[in-house]
XYZ file of C-alpha atoms in Angstrom:
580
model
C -75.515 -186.509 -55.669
C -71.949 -187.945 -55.554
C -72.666 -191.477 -55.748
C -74.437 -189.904 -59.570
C -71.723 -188.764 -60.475
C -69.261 -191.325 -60.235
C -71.313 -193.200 -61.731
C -71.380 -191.051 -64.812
C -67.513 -190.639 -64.564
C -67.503 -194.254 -64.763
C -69.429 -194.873 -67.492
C -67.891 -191.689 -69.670
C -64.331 -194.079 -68.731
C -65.283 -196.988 -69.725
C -67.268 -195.811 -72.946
C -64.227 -194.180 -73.629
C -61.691 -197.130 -73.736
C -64.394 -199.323 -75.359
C -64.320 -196.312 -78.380
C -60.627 -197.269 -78.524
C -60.493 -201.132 -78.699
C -62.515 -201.118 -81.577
C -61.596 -200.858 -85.087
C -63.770 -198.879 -87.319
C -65.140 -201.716 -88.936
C -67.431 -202.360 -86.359
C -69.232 -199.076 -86.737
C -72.404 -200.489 -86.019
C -70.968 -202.522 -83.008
C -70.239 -198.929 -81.761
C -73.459 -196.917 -82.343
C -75.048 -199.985 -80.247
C -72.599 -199.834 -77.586
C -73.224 -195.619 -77.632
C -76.568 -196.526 -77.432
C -76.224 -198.693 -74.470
C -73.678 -196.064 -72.433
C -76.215 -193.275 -73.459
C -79.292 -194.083 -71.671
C -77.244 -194.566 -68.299
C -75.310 -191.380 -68.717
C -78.302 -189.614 -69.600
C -80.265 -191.086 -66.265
C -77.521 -190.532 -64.253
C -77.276 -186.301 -65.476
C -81.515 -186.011 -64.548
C -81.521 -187.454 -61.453
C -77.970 -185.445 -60.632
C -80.060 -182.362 -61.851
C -83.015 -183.156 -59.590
C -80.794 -183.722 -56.873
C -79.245 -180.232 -57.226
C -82.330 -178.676 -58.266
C -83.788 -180.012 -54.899
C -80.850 -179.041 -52.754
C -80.734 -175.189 -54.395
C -84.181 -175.395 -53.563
C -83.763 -176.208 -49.813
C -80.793 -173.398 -49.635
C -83.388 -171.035 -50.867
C -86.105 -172.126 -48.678
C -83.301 -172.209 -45.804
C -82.003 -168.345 -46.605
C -85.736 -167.082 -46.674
C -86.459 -168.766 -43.426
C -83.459 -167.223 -41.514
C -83.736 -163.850 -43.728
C -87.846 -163.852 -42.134
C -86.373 -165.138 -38.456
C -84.025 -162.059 -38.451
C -86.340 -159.690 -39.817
C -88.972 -160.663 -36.978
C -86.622 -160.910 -34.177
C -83.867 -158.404 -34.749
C -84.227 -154.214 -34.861
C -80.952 -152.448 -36.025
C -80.460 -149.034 -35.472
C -77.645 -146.396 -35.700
C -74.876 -146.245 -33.617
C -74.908 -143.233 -32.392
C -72.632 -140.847 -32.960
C -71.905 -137.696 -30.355
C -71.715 -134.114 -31.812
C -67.939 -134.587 -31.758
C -67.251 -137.260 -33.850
C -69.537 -135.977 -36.917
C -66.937 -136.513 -39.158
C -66.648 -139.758 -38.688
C -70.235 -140.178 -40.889
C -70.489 -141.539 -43.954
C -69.947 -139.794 -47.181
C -71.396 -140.861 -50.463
C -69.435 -141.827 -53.555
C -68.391 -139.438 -56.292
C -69.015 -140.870 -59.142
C -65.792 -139.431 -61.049
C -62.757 -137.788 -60.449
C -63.091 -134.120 -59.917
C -60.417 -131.441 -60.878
C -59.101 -129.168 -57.524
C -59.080 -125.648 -58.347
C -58.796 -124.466 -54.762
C -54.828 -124.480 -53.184
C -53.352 -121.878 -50.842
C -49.497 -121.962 -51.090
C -47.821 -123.140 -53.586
C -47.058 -127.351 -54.338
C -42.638 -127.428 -54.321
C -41.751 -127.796 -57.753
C -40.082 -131.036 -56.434
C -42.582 -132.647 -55.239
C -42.984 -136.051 -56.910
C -46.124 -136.843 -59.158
C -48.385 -139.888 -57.901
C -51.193 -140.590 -55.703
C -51.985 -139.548 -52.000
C -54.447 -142.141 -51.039
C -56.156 -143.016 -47.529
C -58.277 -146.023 -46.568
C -61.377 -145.205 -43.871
C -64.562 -146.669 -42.775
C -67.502 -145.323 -44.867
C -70.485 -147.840 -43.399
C -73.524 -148.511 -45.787
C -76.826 -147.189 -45.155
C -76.348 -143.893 -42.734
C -73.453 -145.487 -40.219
C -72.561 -148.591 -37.954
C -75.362 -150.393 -37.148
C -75.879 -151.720 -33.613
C -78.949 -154.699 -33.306
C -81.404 -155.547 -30.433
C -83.236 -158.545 -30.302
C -84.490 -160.918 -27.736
C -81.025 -162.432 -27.325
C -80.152 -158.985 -26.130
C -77.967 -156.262 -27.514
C -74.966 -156.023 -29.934
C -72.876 -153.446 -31.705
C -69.733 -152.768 -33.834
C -66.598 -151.304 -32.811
C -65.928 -147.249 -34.271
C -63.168 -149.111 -36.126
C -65.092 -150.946 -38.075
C -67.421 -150.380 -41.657
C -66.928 -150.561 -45.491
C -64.032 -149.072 -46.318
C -63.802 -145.924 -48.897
C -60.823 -144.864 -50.619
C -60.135 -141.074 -50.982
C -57.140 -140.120 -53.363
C -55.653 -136.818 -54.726
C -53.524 -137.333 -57.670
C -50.962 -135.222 -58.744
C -49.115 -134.443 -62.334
C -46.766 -131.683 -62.729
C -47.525 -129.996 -66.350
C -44.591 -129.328 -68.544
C -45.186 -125.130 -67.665
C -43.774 -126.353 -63.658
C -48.339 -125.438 -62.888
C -49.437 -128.996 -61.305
C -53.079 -130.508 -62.148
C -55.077 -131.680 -58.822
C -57.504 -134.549 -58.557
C -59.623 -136.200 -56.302
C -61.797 -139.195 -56.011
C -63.123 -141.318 -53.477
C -64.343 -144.813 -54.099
C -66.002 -147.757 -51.574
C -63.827 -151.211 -51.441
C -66.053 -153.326 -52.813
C -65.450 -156.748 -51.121
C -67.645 -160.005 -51.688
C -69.551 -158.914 -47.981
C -70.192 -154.809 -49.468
C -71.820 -156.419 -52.799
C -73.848 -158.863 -50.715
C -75.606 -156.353 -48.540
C -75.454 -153.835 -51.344
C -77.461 -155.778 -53.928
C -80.063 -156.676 -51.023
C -80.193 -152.821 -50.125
C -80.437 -153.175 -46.135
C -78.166 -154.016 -43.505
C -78.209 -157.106 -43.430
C -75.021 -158.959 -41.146
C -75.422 -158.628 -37.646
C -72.813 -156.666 -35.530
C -70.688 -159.821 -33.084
C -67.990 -157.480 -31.631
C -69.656 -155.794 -28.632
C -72.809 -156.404 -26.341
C -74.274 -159.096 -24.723
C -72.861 -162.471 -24.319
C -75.817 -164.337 -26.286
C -76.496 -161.659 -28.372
C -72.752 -161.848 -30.129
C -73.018 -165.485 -30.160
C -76.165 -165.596 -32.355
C -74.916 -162.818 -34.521
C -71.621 -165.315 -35.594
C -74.201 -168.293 -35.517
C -76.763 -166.574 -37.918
C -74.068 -164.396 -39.995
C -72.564 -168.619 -40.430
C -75.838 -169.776 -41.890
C -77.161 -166.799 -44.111
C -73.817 -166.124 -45.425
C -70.924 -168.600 -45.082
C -69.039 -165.412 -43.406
C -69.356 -164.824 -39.406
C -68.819 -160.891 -40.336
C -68.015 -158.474 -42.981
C -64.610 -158.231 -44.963
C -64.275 -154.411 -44.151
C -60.769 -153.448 -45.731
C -61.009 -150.380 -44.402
C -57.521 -150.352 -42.554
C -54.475 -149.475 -45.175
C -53.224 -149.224 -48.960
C -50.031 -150.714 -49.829
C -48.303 -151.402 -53.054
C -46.152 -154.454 -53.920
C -44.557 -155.391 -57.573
C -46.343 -152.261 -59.274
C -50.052 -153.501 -58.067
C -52.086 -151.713 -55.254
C -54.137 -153.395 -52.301
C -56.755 -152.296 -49.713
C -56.756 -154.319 -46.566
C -58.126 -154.965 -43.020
C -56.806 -157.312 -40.715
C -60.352 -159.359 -40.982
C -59.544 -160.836 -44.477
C -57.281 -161.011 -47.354
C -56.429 -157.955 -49.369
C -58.370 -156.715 -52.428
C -56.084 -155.370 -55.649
C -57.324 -151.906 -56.481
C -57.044 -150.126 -60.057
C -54.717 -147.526 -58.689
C -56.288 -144.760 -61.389
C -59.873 -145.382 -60.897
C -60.237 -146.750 -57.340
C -62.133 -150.020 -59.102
C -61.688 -153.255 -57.249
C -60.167 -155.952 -59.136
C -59.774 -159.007 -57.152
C -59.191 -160.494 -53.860
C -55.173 -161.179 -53.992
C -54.478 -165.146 -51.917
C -51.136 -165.137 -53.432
C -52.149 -167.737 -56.474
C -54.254 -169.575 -53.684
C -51.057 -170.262 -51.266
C -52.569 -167.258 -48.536
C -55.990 -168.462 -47.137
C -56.047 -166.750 -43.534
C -56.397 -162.554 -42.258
C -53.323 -160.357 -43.515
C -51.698 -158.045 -41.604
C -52.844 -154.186 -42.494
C -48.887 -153.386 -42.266
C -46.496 -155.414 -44.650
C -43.107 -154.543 -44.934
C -41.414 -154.765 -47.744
C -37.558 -156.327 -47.217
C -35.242 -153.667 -49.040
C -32.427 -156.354 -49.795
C -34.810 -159.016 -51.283
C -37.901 -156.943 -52.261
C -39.569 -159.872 -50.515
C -42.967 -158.999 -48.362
C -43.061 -159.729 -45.116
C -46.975 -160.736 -43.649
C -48.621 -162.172 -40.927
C -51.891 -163.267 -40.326
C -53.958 -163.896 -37.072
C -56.981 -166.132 -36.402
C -58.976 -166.399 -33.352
C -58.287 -170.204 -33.778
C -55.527 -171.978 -34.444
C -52.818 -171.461 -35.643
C -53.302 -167.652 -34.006
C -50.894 -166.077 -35.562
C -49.031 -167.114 -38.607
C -45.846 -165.063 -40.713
C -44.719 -165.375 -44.646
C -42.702 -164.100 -47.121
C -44.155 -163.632 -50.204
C -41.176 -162.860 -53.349
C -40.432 -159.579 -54.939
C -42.322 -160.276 -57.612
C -46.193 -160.852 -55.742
C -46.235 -164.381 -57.106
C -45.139 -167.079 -54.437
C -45.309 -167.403 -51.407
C -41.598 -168.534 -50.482
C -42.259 -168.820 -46.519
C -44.546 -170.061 -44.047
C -44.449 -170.855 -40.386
C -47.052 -170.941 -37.637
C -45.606 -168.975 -34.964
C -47.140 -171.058 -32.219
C -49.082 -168.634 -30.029
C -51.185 -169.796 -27.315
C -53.937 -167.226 -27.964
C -54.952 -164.789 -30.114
C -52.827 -161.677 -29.818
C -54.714 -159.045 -31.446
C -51.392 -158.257 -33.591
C -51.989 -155.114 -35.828
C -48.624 -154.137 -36.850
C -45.208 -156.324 -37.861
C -41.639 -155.244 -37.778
C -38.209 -156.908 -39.490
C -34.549 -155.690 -39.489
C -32.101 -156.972 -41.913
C -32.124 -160.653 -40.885
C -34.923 -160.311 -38.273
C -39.129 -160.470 -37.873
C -40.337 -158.676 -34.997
C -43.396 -160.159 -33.484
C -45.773 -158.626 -30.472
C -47.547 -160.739 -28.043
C -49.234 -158.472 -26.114
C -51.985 -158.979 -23.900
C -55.421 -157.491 -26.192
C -56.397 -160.848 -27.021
C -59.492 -162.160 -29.030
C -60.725 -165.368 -27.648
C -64.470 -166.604 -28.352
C -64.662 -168.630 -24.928
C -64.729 -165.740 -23.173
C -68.125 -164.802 -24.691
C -69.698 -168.477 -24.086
C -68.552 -167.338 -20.275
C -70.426 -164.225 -20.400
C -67.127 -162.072 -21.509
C -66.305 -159.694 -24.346
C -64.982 -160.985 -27.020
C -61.985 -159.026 -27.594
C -60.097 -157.700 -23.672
C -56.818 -156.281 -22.832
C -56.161 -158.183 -19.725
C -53.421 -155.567 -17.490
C -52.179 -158.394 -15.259
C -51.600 -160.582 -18.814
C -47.762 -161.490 -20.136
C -46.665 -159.614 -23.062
C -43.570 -160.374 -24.882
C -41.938 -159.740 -28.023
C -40.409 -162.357 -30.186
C -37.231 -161.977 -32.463
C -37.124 -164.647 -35.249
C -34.578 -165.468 -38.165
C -35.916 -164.017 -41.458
C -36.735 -167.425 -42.805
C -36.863 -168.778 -38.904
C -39.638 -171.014 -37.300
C -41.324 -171.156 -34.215
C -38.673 -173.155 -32.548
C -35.938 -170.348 -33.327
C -37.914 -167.310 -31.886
C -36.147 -165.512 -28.809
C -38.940 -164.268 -27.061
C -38.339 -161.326 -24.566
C -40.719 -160.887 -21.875
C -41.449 -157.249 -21.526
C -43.753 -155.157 -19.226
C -47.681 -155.506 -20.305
C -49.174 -153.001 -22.243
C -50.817 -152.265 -26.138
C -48.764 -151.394 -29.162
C -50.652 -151.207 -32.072
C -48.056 -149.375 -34.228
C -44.398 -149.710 -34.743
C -42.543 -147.000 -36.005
C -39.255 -148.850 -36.949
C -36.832 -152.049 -35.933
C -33.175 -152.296 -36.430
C -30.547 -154.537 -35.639
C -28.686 -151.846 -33.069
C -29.298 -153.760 -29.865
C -32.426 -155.147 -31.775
C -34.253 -152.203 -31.199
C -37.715 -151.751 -31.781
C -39.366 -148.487 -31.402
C -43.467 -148.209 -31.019
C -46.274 -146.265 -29.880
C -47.520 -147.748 -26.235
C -50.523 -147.673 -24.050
C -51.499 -148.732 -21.023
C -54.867 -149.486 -21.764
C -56.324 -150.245 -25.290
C -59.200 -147.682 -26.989
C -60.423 -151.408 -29.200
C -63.033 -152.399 -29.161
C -65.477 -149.765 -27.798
C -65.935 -146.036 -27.556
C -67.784 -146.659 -23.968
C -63.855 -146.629 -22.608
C -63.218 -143.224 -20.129
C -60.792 -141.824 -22.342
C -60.248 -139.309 -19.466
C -57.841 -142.161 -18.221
C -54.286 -141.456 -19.311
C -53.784 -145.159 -19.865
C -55.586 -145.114 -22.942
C -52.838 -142.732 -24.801
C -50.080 -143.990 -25.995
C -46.337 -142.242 -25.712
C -43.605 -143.299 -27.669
C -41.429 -146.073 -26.317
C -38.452 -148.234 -27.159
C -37.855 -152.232 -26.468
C -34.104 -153.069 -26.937
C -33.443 -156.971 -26.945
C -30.058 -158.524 -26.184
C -29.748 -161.873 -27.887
C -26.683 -162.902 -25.981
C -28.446 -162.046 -22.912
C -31.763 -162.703 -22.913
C -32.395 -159.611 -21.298
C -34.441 -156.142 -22.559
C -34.245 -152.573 -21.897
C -37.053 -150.225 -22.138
C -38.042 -146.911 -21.938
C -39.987 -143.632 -22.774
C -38.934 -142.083 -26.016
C -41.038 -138.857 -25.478
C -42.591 -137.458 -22.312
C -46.377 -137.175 -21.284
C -47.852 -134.094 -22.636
C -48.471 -135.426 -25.766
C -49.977 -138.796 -26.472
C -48.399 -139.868 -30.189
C -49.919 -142.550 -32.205
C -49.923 -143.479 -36.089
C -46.163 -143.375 -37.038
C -44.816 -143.175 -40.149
C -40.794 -142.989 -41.219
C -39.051 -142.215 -44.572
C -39.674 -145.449 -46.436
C -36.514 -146.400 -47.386
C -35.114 -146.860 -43.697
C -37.699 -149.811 -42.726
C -35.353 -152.244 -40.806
C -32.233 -149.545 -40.708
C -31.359 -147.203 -37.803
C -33.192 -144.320 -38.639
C -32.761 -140.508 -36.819
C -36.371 -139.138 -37.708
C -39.988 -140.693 -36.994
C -43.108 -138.384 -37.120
C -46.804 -138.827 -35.363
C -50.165 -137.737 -35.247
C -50.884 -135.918 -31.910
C -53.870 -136.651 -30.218
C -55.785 -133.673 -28.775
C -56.257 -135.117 -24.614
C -59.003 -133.221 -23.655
C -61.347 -133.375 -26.890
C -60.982 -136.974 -26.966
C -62.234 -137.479 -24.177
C -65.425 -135.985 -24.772
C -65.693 -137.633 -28.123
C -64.697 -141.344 -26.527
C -62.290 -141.289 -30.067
C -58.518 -140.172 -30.584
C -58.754 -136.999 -32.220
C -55.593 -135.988 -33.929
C -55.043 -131.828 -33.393
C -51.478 -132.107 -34.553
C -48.491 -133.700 -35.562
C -45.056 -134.528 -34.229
C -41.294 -135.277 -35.961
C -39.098 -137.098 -33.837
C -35.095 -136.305 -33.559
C -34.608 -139.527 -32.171
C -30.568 -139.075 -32.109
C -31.185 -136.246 -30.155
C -31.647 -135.768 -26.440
C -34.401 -133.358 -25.378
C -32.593 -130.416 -23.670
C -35.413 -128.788 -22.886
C -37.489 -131.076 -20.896
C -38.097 -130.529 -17.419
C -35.166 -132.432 -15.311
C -37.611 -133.829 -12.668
C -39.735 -135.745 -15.610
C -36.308 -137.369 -16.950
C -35.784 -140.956 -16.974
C -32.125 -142.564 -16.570
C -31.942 -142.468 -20.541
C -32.568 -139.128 -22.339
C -36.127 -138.317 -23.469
C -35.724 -137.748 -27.395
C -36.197 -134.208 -28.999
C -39.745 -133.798 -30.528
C -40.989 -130.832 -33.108
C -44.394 -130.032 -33.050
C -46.897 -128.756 -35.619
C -50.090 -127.997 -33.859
C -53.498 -127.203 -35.766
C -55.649 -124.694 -34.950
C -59.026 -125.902 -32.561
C -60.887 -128.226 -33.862
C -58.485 -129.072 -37.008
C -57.852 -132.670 -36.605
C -55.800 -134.937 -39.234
C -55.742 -138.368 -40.539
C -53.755 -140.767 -42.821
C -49.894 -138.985 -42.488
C -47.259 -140.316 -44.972
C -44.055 -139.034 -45.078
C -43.392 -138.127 -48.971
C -39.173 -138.088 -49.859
C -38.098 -135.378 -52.104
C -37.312 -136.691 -55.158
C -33.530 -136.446 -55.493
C -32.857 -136.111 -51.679
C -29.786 -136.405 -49.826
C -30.782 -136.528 -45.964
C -33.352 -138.244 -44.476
C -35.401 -135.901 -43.369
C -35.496 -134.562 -47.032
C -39.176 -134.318 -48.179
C -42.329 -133.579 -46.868
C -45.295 -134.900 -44.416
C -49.187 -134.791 -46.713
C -52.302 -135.492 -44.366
C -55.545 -134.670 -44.573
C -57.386 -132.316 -42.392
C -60.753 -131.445 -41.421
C -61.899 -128.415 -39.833
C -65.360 -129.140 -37.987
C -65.923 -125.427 -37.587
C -66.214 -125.017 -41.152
C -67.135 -128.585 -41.812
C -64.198 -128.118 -44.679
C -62.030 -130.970 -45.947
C -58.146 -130.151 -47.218
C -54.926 -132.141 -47.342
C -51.873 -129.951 -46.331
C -48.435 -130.307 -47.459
C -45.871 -129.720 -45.028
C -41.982 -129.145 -45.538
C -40.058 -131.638 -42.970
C -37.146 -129.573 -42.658
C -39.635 -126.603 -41.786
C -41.517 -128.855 -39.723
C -43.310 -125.836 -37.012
C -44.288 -123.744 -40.125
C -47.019 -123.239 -41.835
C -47.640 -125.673 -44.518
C -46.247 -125.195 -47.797
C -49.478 -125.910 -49.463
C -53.440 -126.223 -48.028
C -55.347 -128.147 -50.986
C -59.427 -127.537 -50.227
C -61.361 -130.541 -51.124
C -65.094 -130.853 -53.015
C -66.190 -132.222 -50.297
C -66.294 -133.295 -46.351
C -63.555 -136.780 -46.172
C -64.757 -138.626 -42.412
C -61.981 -139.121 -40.447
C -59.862 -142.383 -41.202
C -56.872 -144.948 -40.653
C -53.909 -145.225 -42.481
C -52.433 -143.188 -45.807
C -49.540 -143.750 -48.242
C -48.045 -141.765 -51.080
C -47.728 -143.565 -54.313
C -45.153 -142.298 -57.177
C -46.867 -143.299 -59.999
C -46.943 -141.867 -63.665
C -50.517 -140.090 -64.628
């Protein structure tokens, strides 16, 4: 087919220049030498149609073949879900926006007007789907599945009363329309299960769809130059119509971004540049850019030269720094040709973090060996001592809920790295003490990459989760961290102080999901403002999102908005000012 067309291209060229040379006097010189270029030309287009009527033929033939080989061979069936993770089921789409009539407290007349959104898996067709076949077994992770977007807008009315929206909305990326037009499950699960089993699952996925697995963007919502993205770690992002939850496009930065991006940008407060990364399970594994304040160009690009695929989830910067994790949950496909999982936190593996130059490359990265463990989460980086502050584990939860959660290993505390450049050497301790396991930080906004004094968490309820095999969240946390802890016990101290920590516990079997912190508008101090989640109560099977006054941080929330319906359980949140 491309030996045809060249020689049509050819022929169009030198028709074209032969068109020129003559003068039109020699019309009928012309209409012969049309003539003569036609009948080629016209030869050349049929058999370059036959050819691609042939080869869309074959692809046809091809994707009904393999569609009638996995239809025969593999059986997909629900992953289950225990009685205490029920609301992490699918919910279906509204439709439209509906009005909230239903708040207990009052929202402060300073609260700003905008958007509370959260991102979430919300599989297709009743929940994640696990396969069996004779290649053996395979299944997702509980991370993964479409992601839905649930929002509750907000616009103050010129009487002080607020109006109260929500809507929910799937992410509808090229994978979601593909198994949604064909009405079945249709990729096969290659995260978990048996060695063969995953390995014909990326094999077959490859061949039916051009895709080894779905683009889930199920992860986070960010904003950058006035336009709004969903995004998993598994693909690009996807711009979202902030208003109506519509997807708009996939966003590749004017084509200059073709890898995975990082479900946690950060947004450089002196530049307004946005800092990304991506990671690959081949190389390059992990790669960082800069993309300019105005979502346009992508200014910077480096391959950070890993050795393996860090399963990297989170990025931090200070004012002239990128903070990079190496830890040891890697991904790493020869593992599974060996009989392995796919993705393994290896305890006895190096971790390390690296401290590059804004605009630095591989070769100028410090890297700090620290002691192994899994960090998913940053809660901030600053240039004090280089300090970067994080939610740590000793053991991961990804990728499967089979893990003993019963283990403390699997919680994460609060911890903080602190890298001397003129040294080489690091410092690290516990922020908080044991009681609590703390995970999904947020800070005020507008201290990313300064010392901050405040950091808040969801609090993961120990014994419930481990039943359920997943974090549950039965409270949250605010962080003093410029103050010691004078109550803790002084046999449980470490060298350094443990940091003061406020608590805000719900009552049983209230869990949260999707904090952001919310600044008052006008605000002095940085603690000025307010926390927004939202909660589910599985006794009542009720959905709200409470509003809760950061200075007031132990009492009751300010304001307890009831939903229209049940919102699963999800990842991260944000709080958008935007005009409605």
């Amino acid at each position: 087919m491309a030996t045809s067309f060249n020689m049509m291209a050819f022929a169009v060229n030198c028709s074209t220049q032969r068109r020129h040379f003559f003068s039109d006097s020699f019309d009928h010189l012309k209409i012969s030498l049309a003539s003569a270029f036609t009948k080629p030309i016209l030869t050349g287009l049929h058999q370059a149609q036959l050819q691609f009527d042939v080869t869309r033929t074959m692809r046809n033939t091809t994707e009904k073949l393999l569609d009638a080989f996995v239809d025969s061979v593999y059986e997909f069936s629900d992953h289950p879900l225990l009685p205490s993770q029920s609301n992490y089921a699918p919910v279906e789409e509204l439709g439209e926006a509906i009005l909230v009539t239903s708040i207990q407290g009052k929202i402060p007349e300073d609260f700003p007007g905008g958007v509370y959104i959260r991102n979430g898996s919300n599989p297709l067709f009743g929940g994640l789907k696990s396969t069996k076949s004779v290649f053996g077994r395979s299944s997702p992770m509980w991370v993964e599945g479409e992601g839905m977007l649930h929002a509750l807008y907000f616009k103050k009315k010129s009487d002080g009363s607020w109006t109260v929206v929500y809507n929910n909305r799937h992410v509808e990326t090229e994978t979601y329309k593909l198994e949604k037009q064909r009405n079945k499950p249709s990729f096969l699960p290659a995260i978990e299960g048996d060695s063969l089993a995953i390995l014909f699952a990326y094999l077959l996925n490859w061949l039916r769809f051009g895709k080894v697995d779905k683009h889930l963007s199920n992860t986070s919502v960010f904003e950058h130059s006035g336009k709004y993205f969903s995004v998993a770690e598994n693909h690009i992002p996807q711009e979202i119509d902030i208003l109506t939850l519509k997807t708009l496009k996939n966003w590749n930065v004017n084509g200059a971004w073709n890898r995975p991006f990082t479900s946690h940008p950060k947004r450089a407060s002196d530049t307004g540049e946005l800092i990304i990364m991506g990671m690959d399970a081949t190389k390059p594994f992990l790669e960082v850019g800069i993309i300019s304040a105005d979502g346009k160009k992508l200014v910077h690009r480096v391959d950070v030269k890993l050795n393996r695929c860090s399963l990297s989830h989170d990025i931090g910067i200070t004012q002239r720094y990128i903070i990079i994790m190496d830890f040891p949950l890697t991904i790493d496909i020869n593992r599974v040709f060996k009989g392995g999982q796919l993705i393994e936190y290896n305890k006895n593996g190096y971790a390390r973090i690296g401290v590059m130059p804004r605009y630095g490359d591989a070769d100028s990265i410090r890297w700090f060996e620290v002691e192994p463990s899994c960090t998913f989460h940053i809660i901030n980086s600053f240039e004090d001592w280089r300090r970067v502050w994080g939610c740590r584990a000793l053991d991961s939860v990804i990728p499967g809920t089979d893990r003993d959660l019963n283990k403390s290993e699997f919680f994460s505390h609060c911890y903080e790295w602190r890298m001397n450049l003129e040294t080489g050497g690091v410092k690290e301790r516990n922020l908080t003490g044991t009681k609590f396991s703390m995970e999904f930080p947020v800070i005020n906004g507008n201290f990313i990459g300064f010392k901050n004094k405040y950091g808040y968490t969801q609090v993961v309820d120990t014994s419930l989760s481990s039943n359920s095999a997943i974090p549950n969240f039965g409270g949250l946390a605010k962080l003093y961290l410029e103050e010691p802890d004078a109550e803790f016990p002084l046999e449980e101290k470490q060298v350094e102080e443990l940091v003061k920590v406020e608590y805000h516990m719900f009552e049983k079997f209230v869990f949260c999901s999707g904090v952001a912190f919310v600044p008052k508008e006008g605000g002095v101090e940085e603690d000025d403002g307010w926390i927004i989640s939202f909660v589910h109560n599985e006794d009542t099977n009720k959905s709200q999102v409470y509003i809760i006054d950061t200075k007031r941080f132990s009492s009751e929330p300010v304001a307890k908005i009831t939903l229209p319906g049940r919102v699963p359980y999800g990842f991260h949140g944000a709080f958008m000012p935007i005009s409605l």
